[in-house]
XYZ file of C-alpha atoms in Angstrom:
214
model
C -13.016 -5.570 14.060
C -11.215 -7.240 11.532
C -10.435 -6.193 6.955
C -9.711 -8.432 5.308
C -6.776 -6.976 2.115
C -8.175 -8.144 -0.772
C -5.800 -7.771 -4.186
C -6.577 -6.212 -7.300
C -4.279 -6.271 -10.781
C -2.785 -2.004 -10.820
C -5.018 -1.404 -14.491
C -7.953 -2.215 -12.637
C -6.665 0.344 -9.386
C -6.476 2.838 -11.980
C -9.575 2.917 -13.967
C -11.389 2.470 -10.090
C -9.319 6.140 -9.119
C -10.255 8.084 -12.493
C -6.982 9.835 -12.058
C -8.214 11.307 -8.721
C -6.671 9.953 -5.889
C -7.571 10.381 -2.526
C -5.356 10.187 0.581
C -8.176 8.008 2.910
C -9.020 5.950 -0.866
C -9.046 2.919 -2.552
C -5.774 2.450 -3.408
C -4.542 3.115 0.096
C -6.163 0.514 1.286
C -5.067 -2.107 -0.548
C -2.510 -4.471 0.270
C -0.040 -4.423 -3.565
C 1.617 -6.770 -5.360
C 3.689 -6.536 -8.285
C 3.961 -9.296 -10.632
C 6.517 -10.275 -12.910
C 5.822 -10.167 -16.189
C 4.553 -13.533 -17.738
C 6.393 -16.178 -18.812
C 4.791 -18.727 -21.564
C 4.396 -22.417 -20.533
C 2.937 -25.147 -19.313
C -0.104 -24.751 -16.831
C 1.329 -26.379 -13.303
C -0.805 -29.187 -12.453
C -3.617 -28.654 -10.022
C -3.274 -29.249 -6.918
C -6.117 -31.309 -5.242
C -4.826 -31.613 -1.692
C -3.952 -27.194 -1.300
C -7.783 -26.934 -2.747
C -8.986 -29.283 -1.112
C -7.270 -27.826 2.450
C -8.569 -24.447 2.155
C -11.892 -25.110 1.971
C -11.907 -27.311 5.149
C -10.024 -24.197 6.767
C -12.663 -21.517 5.315
C -15.962 -23.696 6.334
C -13.663 -24.257 9.393
C -13.853 -20.137 9.683
C -17.404 -19.985 8.372
C -18.539 -22.185 11.739
C -16.639 -20.084 14.652
C -18.020 -18.534 17.341
C -17.495 -14.316 16.873
C -18.353 -13.727 19.873
C -15.050 -13.799 21.454
C -12.251 -11.797 22.986
C -8.592 -11.857 21.843
C -5.590 -10.408 23.071
C -1.924 -10.080 21.959
C 0.605 -11.824 24.480
C 2.903 -9.279 26.093
C 5.902 -10.857 23.325
C 3.059 -10.007 20.435
C 2.191 -6.429 21.523
C 6.310 -5.586 22.358
C 6.357 -6.432 18.386
C 3.943 -4.665 18.084
C 5.653 -1.860 19.773
C 8.880 -1.840 17.679
C 6.346 -2.595 14.960
C 4.997 0.813 15.359
C 8.258 2.746 16.673
C 9.806 1.852 13.302
C 6.445 2.702 10.464
C 6.129 6.532 12.246
C 9.467 6.957 11.427
C 9.018 5.638 8.126
C 6.533 8.008 7.343
C 7.809 10.832 8.952
C 11.091 10.801 6.011
C 8.831 9.796 3.379
C 8.146 12.863 0.975
C 5.150 11.530 -0.986
C 1.517 12.084 0.199
C -0.079 9.211 -1.175
C 2.741 6.777 -0.213
C 2.611 8.286 3.785
C -1.417 7.910 3.491
C -0.950 4.613 3.199
C 1.518 3.438 5.001
C -0.011 5.551 7.621
C -3.326 2.887 7.699
C -0.918 -0.035 8.869
C -1.343 1.104 12.125
C -4.251 -0.688 12.163
C -4.044 -2.996 9.592
C -1.734 -4.979 11.085
C -3.728 -5.934 14.518
C -5.878 -7.714 12.061
C -4.055 -9.426 9.697
C -2.189 -11.043 13.101
C -6.183 -11.927 13.909
C -6.782 -13.149 10.631
C -3.481 -15.323 10.883
C -4.378 -16.618 14.591
C -7.566 -18.073 12.859
C -6.172 -18.963 9.791
C -3.742 -21.356 12.208
C -6.526 -22.895 14.429
C -9.137 -23.189 11.099
C -5.985 -25.205 9.416
C -5.462 -28.051 13.254
C -9.482 -27.870 12.991
C -9.387 -25.480 15.543
C -11.766 -22.798 16.972
C -10.859 -19.640 19.250
C -12.033 -19.033 22.178
C -12.636 -16.636 25.171
C -8.802 -14.801 25.917
C -7.255 -16.456 24.392
C -4.160 -14.910 23.390
C -1.902 -14.309 19.414
C 1.920 -15.820 19.793
C 4.797 -13.966 18.947
C 5.485 -15.726 16.096
C 2.131 -14.493 14.550
C 2.623 -11.074 15.314
C 6.443 -11.173 14.309
C 5.911 -12.361 10.751
C 2.911 -10.266 9.905
C 5.293 -7.381 11.166
C 7.742 -8.973 8.469
C 4.822 -8.999 5.871
C 4.730 -6.035 5.710
C 7.774 -4.009 6.222
C 10.136 -6.658 4.055
C 8.116 -7.515 1.371
C 4.510 -4.825 1.554
C 7.271 -2.031 1.767
C 8.401 -2.554 -0.883
C 5.950 -3.243 -3.972
C 3.866 -0.067 -2.570
C 7.464 2.612 -3.545
C 7.250 0.270 -6.456
C 3.580 0.915 -7.050
C 4.076 4.572 -5.588
C 7.456 5.555 -8.165
C 7.021 3.625 -11.011
C 3.492 2.251 -11.921
C 1.608 5.353 -10.554
C 4.473 8.223 -11.459
C 2.639 9.104 -14.823
C 0.249 10.943 -12.059
C 0.149 13.476 -11.920
C 3.930 15.180 -12.250
C 4.350 13.249 -15.168
C 1.872 14.756 -16.718
C 2.585 18.450 -16.317
C 5.658 17.873 -17.048
C 5.158 16.416 -20.614
C 2.903 19.097 -21.586
C 6.706 21.724 -20.257
C 8.049 20.006 -22.487
C 6.017 20.449 -25.287
C 4.995 24.157 -24.924
C 9.431 24.485 -24.929
C 9.405 22.617 -27.383
C 7.252 24.700 -29.413
C 8.238 28.357 -27.916
C 11.302 28.228 -27.481
C 13.446 27.290 -30.297
C 15.994 29.740 -30.436
C 17.154 29.198 -26.675
C 19.919 28.495 -24.836
C 17.923 29.360 -21.661
C 15.430 27.743 -19.999
C 14.103 30.237 -17.733
C 11.144 28.786 -14.474
C 9.183 31.861 -14.034
C 9.137 32.373 -17.559
C 9.377 29.353 -19.197
C 7.240 27.138 -17.416
C 5.462 29.643 -14.198
C 3.894 32.052 -15.949
C 2.342 29.891 -18.861
C 1.324 27.225 -16.918
C 1.001 28.532 -13.191
C -2.907 27.269 -13.081
C -1.964 23.744 -13.345
C 1.795 23.448 -11.409
C -0.008 25.339 -8.204
C -2.723 22.602 -8.619
C 0.289 19.906 -7.675
C 0.970 18.975 -3.925
C 4.886 19.378 -2.949
C 5.916 15.977 -4.011
C 4.528 16.203 -7.143
C 5.586 19.357 -7.967
C 9.759 18.312 -7.191
C 8.255 14.667 -9.539
C 7.790 17.304 -12.236
């Protein structure tokens, strides 16, 4: 099977999630790109040749026969196996549950990306996939590098920066408001008396990493 990972703005993602993110949800199934702020300037001239090449690739892909079996070459399988080993270690040390859930989907995402890359490479040369074709090591390396060397840094920034206010920061703001309103004469704040006892329901609803964040 092939899964096409699309993109979306972080605002649209948060709106779609509705503030209640599930580990098997929409956000964990996307390739996320954190882009820098736009700098006003002159628009680039459209690249007509690039548009034409893109249209030709899509047309060739549409004409491909779907009932052929493709395989990873021996070297590609070795690269994928090493990728899985590194991914397993990365997930084992991950403290953010939602990010860990997203990383867990990469076991299946990597070979799907390899399939897409290979078909696009063929289509760019006007060729179709044939029964028994093997995905070469170069494409396996490209896809694994795309995830580990590029995508990983973007999802780290997404979960720890863009989504930081969900929900650990909100709880911290609630506690801060309580302290300002009720603890003006105290020189020390006790966890049980001033944080947990007034807010135990909200605190117990947080996951472990969210409690630490708060």
